[in-house]
Tab-separated table of C-alpha atoms and ligand atoms in Angstrom:
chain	number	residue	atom	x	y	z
A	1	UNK	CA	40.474	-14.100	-14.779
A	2	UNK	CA	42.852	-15.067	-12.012
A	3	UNK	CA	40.953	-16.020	-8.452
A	4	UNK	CA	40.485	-13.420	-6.134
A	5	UNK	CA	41.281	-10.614	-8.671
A	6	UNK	CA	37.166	-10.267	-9.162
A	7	UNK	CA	36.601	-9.640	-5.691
A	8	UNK	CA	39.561	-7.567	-5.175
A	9	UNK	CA	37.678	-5.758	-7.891
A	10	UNK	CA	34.410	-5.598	-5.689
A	11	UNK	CA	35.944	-4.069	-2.533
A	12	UNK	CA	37.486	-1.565	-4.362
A	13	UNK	CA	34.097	-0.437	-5.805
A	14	UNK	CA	32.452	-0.875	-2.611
A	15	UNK	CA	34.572	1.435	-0.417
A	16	UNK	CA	33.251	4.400	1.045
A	17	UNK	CA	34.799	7.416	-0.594
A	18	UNK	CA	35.148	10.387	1.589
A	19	UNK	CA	35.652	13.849	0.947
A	20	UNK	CA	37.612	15.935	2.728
A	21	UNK	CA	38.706	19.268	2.875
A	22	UNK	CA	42.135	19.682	4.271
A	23	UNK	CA	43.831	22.957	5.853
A	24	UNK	CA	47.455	22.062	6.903
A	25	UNK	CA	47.944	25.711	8.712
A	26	UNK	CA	51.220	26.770	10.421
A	27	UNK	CA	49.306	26.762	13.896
A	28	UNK	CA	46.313	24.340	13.201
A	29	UNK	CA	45.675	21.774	10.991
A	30	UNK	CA	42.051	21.540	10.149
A	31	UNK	CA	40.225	18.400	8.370
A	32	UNK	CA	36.640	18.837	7.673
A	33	UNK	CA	34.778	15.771	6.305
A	34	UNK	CA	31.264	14.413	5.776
A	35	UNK	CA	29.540	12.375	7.824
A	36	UNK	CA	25.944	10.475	7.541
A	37	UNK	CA	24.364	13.403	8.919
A	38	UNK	CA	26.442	16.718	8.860
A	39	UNK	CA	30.269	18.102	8.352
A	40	UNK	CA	32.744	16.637	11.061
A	41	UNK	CA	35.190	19.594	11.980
A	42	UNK	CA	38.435	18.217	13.234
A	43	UNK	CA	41.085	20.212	14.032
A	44	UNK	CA	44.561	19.717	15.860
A	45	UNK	CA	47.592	22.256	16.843
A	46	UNK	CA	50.006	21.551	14.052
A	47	UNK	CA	52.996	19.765	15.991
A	48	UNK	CA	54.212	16.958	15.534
A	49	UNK	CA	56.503	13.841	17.355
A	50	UNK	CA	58.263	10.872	15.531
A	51	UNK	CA	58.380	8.024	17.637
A	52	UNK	CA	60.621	5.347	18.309
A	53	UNK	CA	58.992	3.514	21.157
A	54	UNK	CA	55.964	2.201	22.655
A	55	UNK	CA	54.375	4.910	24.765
A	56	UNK	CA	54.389	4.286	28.214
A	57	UNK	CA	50.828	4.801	29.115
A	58	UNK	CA	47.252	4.836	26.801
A	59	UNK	CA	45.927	8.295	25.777
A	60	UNK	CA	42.837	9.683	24.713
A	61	UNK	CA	41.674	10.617	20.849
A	62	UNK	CA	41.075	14.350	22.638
A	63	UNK	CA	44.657	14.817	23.680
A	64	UNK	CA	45.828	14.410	20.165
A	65	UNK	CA	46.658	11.988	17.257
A	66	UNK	CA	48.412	8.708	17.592
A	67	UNK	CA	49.737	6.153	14.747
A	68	UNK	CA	51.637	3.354	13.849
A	69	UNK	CA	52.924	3.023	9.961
A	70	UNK	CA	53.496	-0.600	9.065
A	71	UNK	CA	53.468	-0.475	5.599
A	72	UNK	CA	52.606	1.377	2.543
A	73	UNK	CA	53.622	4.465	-0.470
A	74	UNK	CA	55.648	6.689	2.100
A	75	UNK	CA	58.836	4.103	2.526
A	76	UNK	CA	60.438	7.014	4.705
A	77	UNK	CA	57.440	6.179	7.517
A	78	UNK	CA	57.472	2.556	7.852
A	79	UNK	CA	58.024	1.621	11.176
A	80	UNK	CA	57.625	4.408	13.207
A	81	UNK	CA	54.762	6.394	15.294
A	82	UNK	CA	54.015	9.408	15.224
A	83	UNK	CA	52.268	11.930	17.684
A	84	UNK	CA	50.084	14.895	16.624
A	85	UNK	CA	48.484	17.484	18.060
A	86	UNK	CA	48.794	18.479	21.994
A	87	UNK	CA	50.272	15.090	22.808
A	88	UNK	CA	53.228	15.805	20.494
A	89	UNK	CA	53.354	18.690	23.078
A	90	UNK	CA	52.836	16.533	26.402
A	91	UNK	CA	55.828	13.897	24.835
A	92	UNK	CA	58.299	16.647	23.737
A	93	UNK	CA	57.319	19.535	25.079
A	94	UNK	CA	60.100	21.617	24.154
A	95	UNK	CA	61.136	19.479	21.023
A	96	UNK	CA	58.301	18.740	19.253
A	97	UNK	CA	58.261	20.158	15.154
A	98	UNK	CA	56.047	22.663	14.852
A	99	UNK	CA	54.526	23.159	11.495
A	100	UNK	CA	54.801	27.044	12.019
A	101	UNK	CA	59.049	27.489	12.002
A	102	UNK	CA	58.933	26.764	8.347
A	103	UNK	CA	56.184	26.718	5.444
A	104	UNK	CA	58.394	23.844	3.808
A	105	UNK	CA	56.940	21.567	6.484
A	106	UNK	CA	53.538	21.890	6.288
A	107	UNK	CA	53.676	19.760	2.972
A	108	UNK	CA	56.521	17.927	3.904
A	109	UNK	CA	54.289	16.793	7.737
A	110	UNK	CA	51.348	16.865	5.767
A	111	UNK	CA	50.777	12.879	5.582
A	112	UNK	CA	51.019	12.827	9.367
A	113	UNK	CA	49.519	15.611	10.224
A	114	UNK	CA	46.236	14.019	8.173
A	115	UNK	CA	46.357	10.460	9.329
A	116	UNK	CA	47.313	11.648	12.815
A	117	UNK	CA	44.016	14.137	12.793
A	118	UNK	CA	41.859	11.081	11.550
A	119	UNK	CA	43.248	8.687	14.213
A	120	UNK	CA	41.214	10.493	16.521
A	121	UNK	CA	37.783	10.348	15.038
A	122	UNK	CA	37.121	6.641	15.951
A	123	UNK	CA	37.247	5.319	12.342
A	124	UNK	CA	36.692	1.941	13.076
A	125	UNK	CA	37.105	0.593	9.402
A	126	UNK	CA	39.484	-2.166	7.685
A	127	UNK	CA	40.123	0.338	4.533
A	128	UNK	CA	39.370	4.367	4.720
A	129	UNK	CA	39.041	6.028	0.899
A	130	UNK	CA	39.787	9.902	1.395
A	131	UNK	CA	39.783	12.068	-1.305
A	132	UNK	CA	41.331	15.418	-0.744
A	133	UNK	CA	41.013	18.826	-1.510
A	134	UNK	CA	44.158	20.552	0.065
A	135	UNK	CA	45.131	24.660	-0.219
A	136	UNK	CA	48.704	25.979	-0.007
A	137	UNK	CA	50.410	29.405	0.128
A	138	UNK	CA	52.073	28.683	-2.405
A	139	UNK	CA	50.640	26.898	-5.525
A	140	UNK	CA	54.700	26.929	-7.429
A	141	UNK	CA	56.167	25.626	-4.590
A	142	UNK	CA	54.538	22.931	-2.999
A	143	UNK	CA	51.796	22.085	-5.077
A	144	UNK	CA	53.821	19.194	-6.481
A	145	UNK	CA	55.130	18.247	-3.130
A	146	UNK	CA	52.111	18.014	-1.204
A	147	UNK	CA	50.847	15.311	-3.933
A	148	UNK	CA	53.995	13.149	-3.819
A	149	UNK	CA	53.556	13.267	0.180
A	150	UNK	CA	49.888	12.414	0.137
A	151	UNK	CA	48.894	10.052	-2.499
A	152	UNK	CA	49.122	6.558	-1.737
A	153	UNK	CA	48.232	3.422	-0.140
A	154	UNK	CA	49.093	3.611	3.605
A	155	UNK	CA	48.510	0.942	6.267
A	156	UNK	CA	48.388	2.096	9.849
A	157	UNK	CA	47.199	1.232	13.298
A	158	UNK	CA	45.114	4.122	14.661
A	159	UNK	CA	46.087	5.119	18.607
A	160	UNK	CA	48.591	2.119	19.150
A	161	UNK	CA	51.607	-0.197	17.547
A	162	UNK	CA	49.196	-3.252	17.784
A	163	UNK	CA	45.389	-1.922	17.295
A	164	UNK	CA	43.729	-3.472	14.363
A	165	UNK	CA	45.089	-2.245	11.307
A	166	UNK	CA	43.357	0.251	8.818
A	167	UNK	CA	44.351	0.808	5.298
A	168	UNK	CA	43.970	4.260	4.568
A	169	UNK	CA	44.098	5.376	0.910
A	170	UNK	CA	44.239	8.946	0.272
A	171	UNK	CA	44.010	10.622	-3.152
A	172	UNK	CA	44.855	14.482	-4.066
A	173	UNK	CA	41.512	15.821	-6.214
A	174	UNK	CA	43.289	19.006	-6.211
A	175	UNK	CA	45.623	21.792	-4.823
A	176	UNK	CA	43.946	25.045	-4.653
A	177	UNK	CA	45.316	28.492	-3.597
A	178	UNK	CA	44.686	29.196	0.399
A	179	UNK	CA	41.572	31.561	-0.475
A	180	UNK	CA	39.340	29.528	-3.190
A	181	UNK	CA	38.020	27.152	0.344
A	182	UNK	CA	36.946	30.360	2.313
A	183	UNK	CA	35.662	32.448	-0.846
A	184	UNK	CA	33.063	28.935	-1.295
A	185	UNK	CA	32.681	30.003	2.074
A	186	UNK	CA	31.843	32.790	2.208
A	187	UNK	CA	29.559	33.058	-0.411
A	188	UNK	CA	27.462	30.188	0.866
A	189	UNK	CA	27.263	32.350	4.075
A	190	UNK	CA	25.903	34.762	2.091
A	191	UNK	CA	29.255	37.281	2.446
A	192	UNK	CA	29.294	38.015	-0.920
A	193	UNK	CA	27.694	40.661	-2.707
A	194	UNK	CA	26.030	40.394	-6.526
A	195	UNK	CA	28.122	42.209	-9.122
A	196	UNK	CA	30.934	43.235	-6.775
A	197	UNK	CA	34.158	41.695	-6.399
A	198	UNK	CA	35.456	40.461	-2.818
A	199	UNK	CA	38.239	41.542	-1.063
A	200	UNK	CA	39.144	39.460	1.695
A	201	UNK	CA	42.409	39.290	4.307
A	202	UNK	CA	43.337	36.077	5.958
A	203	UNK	CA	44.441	36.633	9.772
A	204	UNK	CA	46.404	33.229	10.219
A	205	UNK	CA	48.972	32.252	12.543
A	206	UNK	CA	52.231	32.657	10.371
A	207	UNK	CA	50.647	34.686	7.092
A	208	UNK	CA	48.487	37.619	6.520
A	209	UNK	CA	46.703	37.226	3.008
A	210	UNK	CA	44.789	39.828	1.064
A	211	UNK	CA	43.306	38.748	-1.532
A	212	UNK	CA	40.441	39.896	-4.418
A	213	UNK	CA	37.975	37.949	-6.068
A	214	UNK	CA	35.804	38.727	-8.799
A	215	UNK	CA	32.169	38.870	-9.007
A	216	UNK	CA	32.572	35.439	-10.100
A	217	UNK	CA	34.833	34.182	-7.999
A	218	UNK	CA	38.113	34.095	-9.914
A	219	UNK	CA	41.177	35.453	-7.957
A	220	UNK	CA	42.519	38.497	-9.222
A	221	UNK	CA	44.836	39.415	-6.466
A	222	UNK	CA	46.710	37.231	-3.939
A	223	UNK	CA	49.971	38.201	-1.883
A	224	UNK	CA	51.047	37.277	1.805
A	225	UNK	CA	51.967	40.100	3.487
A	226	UNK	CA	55.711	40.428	4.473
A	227	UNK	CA	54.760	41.007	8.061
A	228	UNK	CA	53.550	37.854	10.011
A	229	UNK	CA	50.733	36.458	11.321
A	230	UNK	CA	49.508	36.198	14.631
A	231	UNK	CA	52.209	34.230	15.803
A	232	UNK	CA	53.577	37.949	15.652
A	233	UNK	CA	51.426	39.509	18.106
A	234	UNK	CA	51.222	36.328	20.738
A	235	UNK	CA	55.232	37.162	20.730
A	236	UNK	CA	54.995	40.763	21.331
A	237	UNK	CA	52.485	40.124	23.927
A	238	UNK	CA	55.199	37.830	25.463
A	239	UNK	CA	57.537	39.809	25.363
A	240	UNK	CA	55.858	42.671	27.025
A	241	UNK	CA	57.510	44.030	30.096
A	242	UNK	CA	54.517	43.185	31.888
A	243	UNK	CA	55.048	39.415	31.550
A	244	UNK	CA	58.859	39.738	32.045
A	245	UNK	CA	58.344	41.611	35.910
A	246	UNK	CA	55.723	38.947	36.565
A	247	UNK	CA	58.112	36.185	35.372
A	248	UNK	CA	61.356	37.535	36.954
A	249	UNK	CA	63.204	34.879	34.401
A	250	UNK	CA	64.721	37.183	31.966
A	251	UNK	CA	62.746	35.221	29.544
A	252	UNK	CA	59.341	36.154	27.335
A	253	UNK	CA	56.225	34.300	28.287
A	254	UNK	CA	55.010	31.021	27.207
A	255	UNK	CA	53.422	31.521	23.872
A	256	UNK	CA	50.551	28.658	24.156
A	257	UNK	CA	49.857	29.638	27.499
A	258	UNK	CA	48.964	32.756	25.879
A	259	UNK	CA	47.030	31.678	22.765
A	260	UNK	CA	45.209	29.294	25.123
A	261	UNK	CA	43.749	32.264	27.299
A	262	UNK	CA	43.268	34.440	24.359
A	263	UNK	CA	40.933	31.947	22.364
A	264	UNK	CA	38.885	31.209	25.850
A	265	UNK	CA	38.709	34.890	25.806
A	266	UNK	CA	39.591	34.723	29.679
A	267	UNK	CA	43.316	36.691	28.976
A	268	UNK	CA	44.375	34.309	32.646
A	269	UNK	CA	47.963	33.652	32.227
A	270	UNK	CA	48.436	29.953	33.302
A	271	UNK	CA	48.454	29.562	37.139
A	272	UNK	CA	49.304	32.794	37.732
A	273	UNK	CA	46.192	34.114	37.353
A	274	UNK	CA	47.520	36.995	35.966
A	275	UNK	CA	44.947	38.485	33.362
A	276	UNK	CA	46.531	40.307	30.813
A	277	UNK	CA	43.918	41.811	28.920
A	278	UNK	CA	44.636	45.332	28.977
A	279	UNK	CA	48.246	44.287	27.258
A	280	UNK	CA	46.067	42.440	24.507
A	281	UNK	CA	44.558	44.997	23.885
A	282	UNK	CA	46.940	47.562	23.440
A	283	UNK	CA	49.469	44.812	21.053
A	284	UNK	CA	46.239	44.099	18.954
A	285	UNK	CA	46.356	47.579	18.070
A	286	UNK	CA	49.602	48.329	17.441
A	287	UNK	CA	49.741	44.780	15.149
A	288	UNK	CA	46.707	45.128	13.650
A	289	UNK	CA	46.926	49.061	11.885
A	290	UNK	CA	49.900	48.448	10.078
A	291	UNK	CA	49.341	44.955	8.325
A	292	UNK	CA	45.669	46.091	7.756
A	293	UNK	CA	46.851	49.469	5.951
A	294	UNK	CA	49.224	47.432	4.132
A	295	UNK	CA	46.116	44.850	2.936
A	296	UNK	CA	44.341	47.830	2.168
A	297	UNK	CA	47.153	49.834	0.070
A	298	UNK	CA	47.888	46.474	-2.273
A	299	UNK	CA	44.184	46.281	-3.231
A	300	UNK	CA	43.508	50.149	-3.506
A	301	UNK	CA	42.666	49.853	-7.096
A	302	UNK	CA	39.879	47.201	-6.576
A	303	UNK	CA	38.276	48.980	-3.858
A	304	UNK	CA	35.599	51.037	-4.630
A	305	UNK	CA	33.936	47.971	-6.262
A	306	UNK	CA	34.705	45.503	-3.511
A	307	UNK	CA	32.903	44.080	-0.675
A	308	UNK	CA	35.071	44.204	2.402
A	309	UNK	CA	35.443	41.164	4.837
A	310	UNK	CA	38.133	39.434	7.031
A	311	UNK	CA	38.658	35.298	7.181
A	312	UNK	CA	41.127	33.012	9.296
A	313	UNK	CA	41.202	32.083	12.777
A	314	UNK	CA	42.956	35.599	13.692
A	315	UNK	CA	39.247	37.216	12.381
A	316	UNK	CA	37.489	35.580	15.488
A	317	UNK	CA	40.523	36.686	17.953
A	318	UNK	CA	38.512	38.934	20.698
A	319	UNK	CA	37.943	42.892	19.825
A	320	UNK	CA	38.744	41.408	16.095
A	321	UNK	CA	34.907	42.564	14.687
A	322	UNK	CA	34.406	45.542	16.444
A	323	UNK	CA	38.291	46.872	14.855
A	324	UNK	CA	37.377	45.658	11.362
A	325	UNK	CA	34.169	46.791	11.465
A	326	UNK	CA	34.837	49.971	12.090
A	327	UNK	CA	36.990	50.502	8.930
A	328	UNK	CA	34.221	48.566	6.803
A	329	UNK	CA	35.399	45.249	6.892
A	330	UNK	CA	32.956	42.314	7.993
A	331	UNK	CA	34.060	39.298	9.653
A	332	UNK	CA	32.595	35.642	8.075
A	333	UNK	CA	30.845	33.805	10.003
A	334	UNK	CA	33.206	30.894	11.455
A	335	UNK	CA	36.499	32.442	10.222
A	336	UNK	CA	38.795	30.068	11.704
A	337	UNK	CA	36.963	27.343	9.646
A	338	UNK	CA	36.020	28.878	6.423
A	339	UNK	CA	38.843	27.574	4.536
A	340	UNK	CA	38.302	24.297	5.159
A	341	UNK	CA	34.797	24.187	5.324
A	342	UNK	CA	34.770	25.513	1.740
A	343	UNK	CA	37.650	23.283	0.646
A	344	UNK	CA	35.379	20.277	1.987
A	345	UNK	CA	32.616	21.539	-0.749
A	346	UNK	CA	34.678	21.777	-3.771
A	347	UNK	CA	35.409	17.889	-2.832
A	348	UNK	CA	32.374	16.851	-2.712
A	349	UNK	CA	31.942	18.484	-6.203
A	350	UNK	CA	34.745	16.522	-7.852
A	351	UNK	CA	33.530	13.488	-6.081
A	352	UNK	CA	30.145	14.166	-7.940
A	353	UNK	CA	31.748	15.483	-11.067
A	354	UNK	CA	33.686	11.980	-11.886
A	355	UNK	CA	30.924	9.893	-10.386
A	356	UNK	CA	28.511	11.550	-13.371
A	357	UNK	CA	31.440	11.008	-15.591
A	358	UNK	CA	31.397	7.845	-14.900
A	359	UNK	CA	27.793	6.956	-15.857
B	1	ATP	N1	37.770	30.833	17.837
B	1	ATP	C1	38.888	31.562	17.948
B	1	ATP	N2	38.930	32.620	18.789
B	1	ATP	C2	40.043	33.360	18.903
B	1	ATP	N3	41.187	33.134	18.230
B	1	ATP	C3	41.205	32.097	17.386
B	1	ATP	C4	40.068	31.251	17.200
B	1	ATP	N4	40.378	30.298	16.309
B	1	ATP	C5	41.665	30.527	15.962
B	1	ATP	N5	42.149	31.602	16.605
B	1	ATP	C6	43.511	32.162	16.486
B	1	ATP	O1	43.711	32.576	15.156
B	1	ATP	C7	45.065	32.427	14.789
B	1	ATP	C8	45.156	31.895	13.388
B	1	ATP	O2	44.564	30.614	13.317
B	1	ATP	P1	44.443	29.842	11.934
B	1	ATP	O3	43.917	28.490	12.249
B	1	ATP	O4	43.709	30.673	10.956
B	1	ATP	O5	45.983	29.764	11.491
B	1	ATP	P2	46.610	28.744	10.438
B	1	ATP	O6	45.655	28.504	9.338
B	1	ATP	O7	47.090	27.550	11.176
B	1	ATP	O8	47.888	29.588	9.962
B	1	ATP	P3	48.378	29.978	8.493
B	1	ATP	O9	47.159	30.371	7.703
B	1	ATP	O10	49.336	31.103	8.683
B	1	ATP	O11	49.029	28.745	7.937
B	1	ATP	C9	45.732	31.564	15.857
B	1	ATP	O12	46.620	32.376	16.612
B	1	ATP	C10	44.586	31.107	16.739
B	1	ATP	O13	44.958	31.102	18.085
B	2	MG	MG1	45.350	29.435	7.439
């Protein structure tokens, strides 16, 4: 044996493997991943800067993701940072990408979008093992694509060009269809019902998903909607001629600005202090009752033996519950999460599945 190669070996063995579920959404990319004690939730507004030089001043891991690639599988990223998060925003605030324009990039970001989430959760470590479960829209199209763009060997420096360097060295376990995470979910939240299949919709930021499961879990029915996400209603709120007299600028509103005061519930519009609940209100309506008719008419024919319930981050938006459960449709618990959450699960099961193997 040649020298070295034994202890090479060793470290290999030796590294922690993590497992992580990983939800690269149009509007937020969400990472959840164990830690000694419980499930870390990480989650970051899915933009994203390239960067050619060093910033001019040091940020914090809360305003957003920060690396360096030296060296490693993804030739196309040596040498450059990158910014994720809200302080792609603050760098480029009008010309930052933004995950959400196109589904291509969400596997085509996705290795950034990871390592740029992680470089904000103090990993401290010479050599990070993560082993990924990842969802997707669409399994056809990008299944393939998001493996090529995340398997690898990558070395980075986490929140500068010269901090100590980390080898990171992530593995695909699998690429499942957007609703297998929250339907683990959900059933360990006890949403699901014995005997009855599950029909679900997923309120995200670009897609609206129904979707049936059966009693056991296996997907019988899956279709994004035509009609958009919430991404649709934040822009008719924005355009609403209530924002254009208060703006005088011929233009619509700013959509974060809006999301922001949405999520905090507080409906404030920036400085202005102009609350725009009432307009919420009546947009949520009008954008809700269609796409959830439309859910409803693909899945007639599995109806009558399915329990009702609503996932995604659009499931927690404010008057969501009350809406939804008034046409028999519950809400799981931690919506925005439940993908990943679930996806995080099934990880740990492979993990467990090959160590046994193993044995
Ligand atoms: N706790 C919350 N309260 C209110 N609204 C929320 C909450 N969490 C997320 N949202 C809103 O839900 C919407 C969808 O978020 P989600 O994270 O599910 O989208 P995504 O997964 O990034 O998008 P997609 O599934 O289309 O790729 C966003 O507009 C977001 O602002
Ligand atoms: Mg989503």
């Amino acid at each position: 044996m040649v020298a070295g190669q034994n202890t090479q070996v060793k470290a290999v063995k030796t590294r922690q493997q993590i497992a992580i579920g990983a939800d690269f959404g149009a509007g937020t990319t969400k990472l959840a991943l164990e830690d000694s004690v419980s499930i870390r939730k990480l989650k970051h507004s899915s933009k994203l800067v390239t960067i050619d030089e060093p910033l001019k001043d040091e940020f914090s891991p809360k305003d957003g993701g920060h690396f360096y690639y030296h060296e490693g599988t993804r030739d196309d990223l040596v040498g450059k940072g990158f910014l994720t998060g809200e302080l792609a925003q603050w760098m480029r605030p009008t010309s930052h990408t933004r995950l959400s324009d196109d589904p291509v990039m969400k596997a085509e970001n996705s290795l950034q979008m990871l390592l740029g989430v992680l470089s904000t959760s103090c990993f401290n470590e010479e050599d990070l093992s993560v082993n990924l479960i990842v969802s997707t829209h669409s399994k056809e199209l990008f299944s393939n694509d998001l493996k090529d763009k995340l398997d690898g060997k990558h070395v980075v420096s986490f929140g500068s060009k010269d901090g100590k360097r980390t080898s990171v060295y992530t593995r695909v376990l699998s690429v499942v269809p957007e609703g297998a995470g929250s339907y683990i979910h959900a059933q360990s939240t006890g949403m699901t019902k014995d005997g009855m299949n599950l029909m679900s919709v997923d309120f995200g930021t670009s897609t609206i998903i129904p979707q049936v499961f059966s009693p056991n879990g296996k997907l019988l029915y899956y279709q994004p909607l035509e009609a958009g996400g919430c991404i649709d209603l934040i822009g008719a709120i924005a355009k609403d001629p209530s924002f254009l007299q208060l703006l005088r600028s011929g233009r619509a509103a700013n959509a974060d600005l809006i999301r922001e005061a949405i999520e905090d519930g507080t409906f404030e519009y920036g400085r202005q202090k102009f609350n725009f609940s009432d307009v919420y209100r009546k947009h949520l309506t009008s954008w809700l009752i269609p796409r959830l008719q439309k859910s409803l008419q693909v899945t007639n024919e599995w109806q009558d033996s399915s329990h009702l319930v609503a996932w995604g981050g659009g499931s927690q938006l404010p008057y969501m519950a009350q809406l939804l459960k008034s046409r028999g449709i519950q809400v799981v618990p931690n919506g925005c999460w439940a993908n990943c959450l679930g996806l995080q699960k099934i990880a740990v099961a492979c993990l467990a599945r090959e160590k046994n193997a193993k044995r």
